[in-house]
Tab-separated table of C-alpha atoms in Angstrom:
chain	number	residue	atom	x	y	z
A	117	MET	CA	-23.829	0.529	-39.008
A	118	ARG	CA	-22.115	-2.693	-39.975
A	119	HIS	CA	-22.110	-5.929	-38.044
A	120	THR	CA	-18.477	-5.362	-37.014
A	121	GLU	CA	-19.347	-2.014	-35.448
A	122	PHE	CA	-22.320	-3.590	-33.678
A	123	TRP	CA	-20.087	-6.246	-32.114
A	124	THR	CA	-17.424	-3.678	-31.207
A	125	ARG	CA	-20.075	-1.673	-29.352
A	126	MET	CA	-21.415	-4.803	-27.676
A	127	ASP	CA	-17.917	-5.754	-26.484
A	128	ALA	CA	-17.377	-2.224	-25.156
A	129	ALA	CA	-20.704	-2.258	-23.302
A	130	LEU	CA	-20.613	-5.782	-21.872
A	131	GLY	CA	-17.066	-7.054	-22.210
A	132	ASP	CA	-15.492	-9.346	-24.773
A	133	GLY	CA	-16.521	-12.583	-23.121
A	134	TYR	CA	-20.055	-11.700	-22.072
A	135	ALA	CA	-21.325	-9.728	-25.084
A	136	ARG	CA	-21.930	-12.737	-27.341
A	137	LEU	CA	-23.559	-14.753	-24.568
A	138	TRP	CA	-25.885	-11.872	-23.678
A	139	ALA	CA	-26.735	-11.267	-27.349
A	140	GLU	CA	-27.652	-14.931	-27.799
A	141	SER	CA	-29.623	-15.427	-24.599
A	142	HIS	CA	-31.306	-12.136	-23.667
A	143	VAL	CA	-34.729	-11.727	-25.292
A	144	LEU	CA	-35.787	-8.179	-26.129
A	145	ALA	CA	-39.476	-7.329	-26.460
A	146	SER	CA	-38.574	-4.441	-28.754
A	147	LEU	CA	-37.124	-6.959	-31.211
A	148	GLY	CA	-40.293	-9.002	-31.316
A	149	GLY	CA	-39.298	-11.350	-28.524
A	150	ARG	CA	-36.019	-12.274	-30.177
A	151	SER	CA	-32.466	-12.069	-28.967
A	152	ALA	CA	-30.065	-9.654	-30.642
A	153	THR	CA	-28.397	-12.557	-32.431
A	154	GLU	CA	-31.721	-13.925	-33.665
A	155	ALA	CA	-32.736	-10.499	-34.937
A	156	LEU	CA	-29.442	-10.049	-36.791
A	157	ASP	CA	-29.679	-13.554	-38.263
A	158	ALA	CA	-33.210	-12.751	-39.459
A	159	GLY	CA	-31.876	-9.760	-41.388
A	160	GLU	CA	-32.656	-6.943	-38.982
A	161	ALA	CA	-30.317	-3.988	-39.491
A	162	PRO	CA	-27.499	-3.842	-36.917
A	163	LYS	CA	-28.417	-0.209	-36.190
A	164	VAL	CA	-31.960	-1.236	-35.223
A	165	VAL	CA	-30.669	-4.054	-33.033
A	166	TRP	CA	-28.101	-1.774	-31.395
A	167	ARG	CA	-30.779	0.786	-30.526
A	168	ALA	CA	-32.816	-1.954	-28.859
A	169	VAL	CA	-29.766	-3.185	-26.923
A	170	TRP	CA	-28.810	0.387	-26.005
A	171	ALA	CA	-32.292	1.040	-24.594
A	172	GLU	CA	-32.460	-2.310	-22.764
A	173	LEU	CA	-29.112	-1.744	-21.066
A	174	GLY	CA	-29.825	1.893	-20.264
A	175	LEU	CA	-26.557	3.011	-21.804
A	176	PRO	CA	-25.673	6.718	-21.934
A	177	SER	CA	-26.845	8.771	-24.894
A	178	THR	CA	-23.234	9.115	-26.052
A	179	ASP	CA	-23.288	5.385	-26.870
A	180	ARG	CA	-26.351	5.596	-29.045
């Protein structure tokens, strides 16, 4: 997964305006206590970050 696909999925899940805010401010324990944006900036693979977001939001398996 590329960063563009990650952000497309985030926008679809949370809306264009809220996705970036949520990704910057919501801390996920499964990402070591980092936000999605912090994890991506630290070099974590977008696929790994998406799976953590997917689980945190309780999205349907079709979105995984």
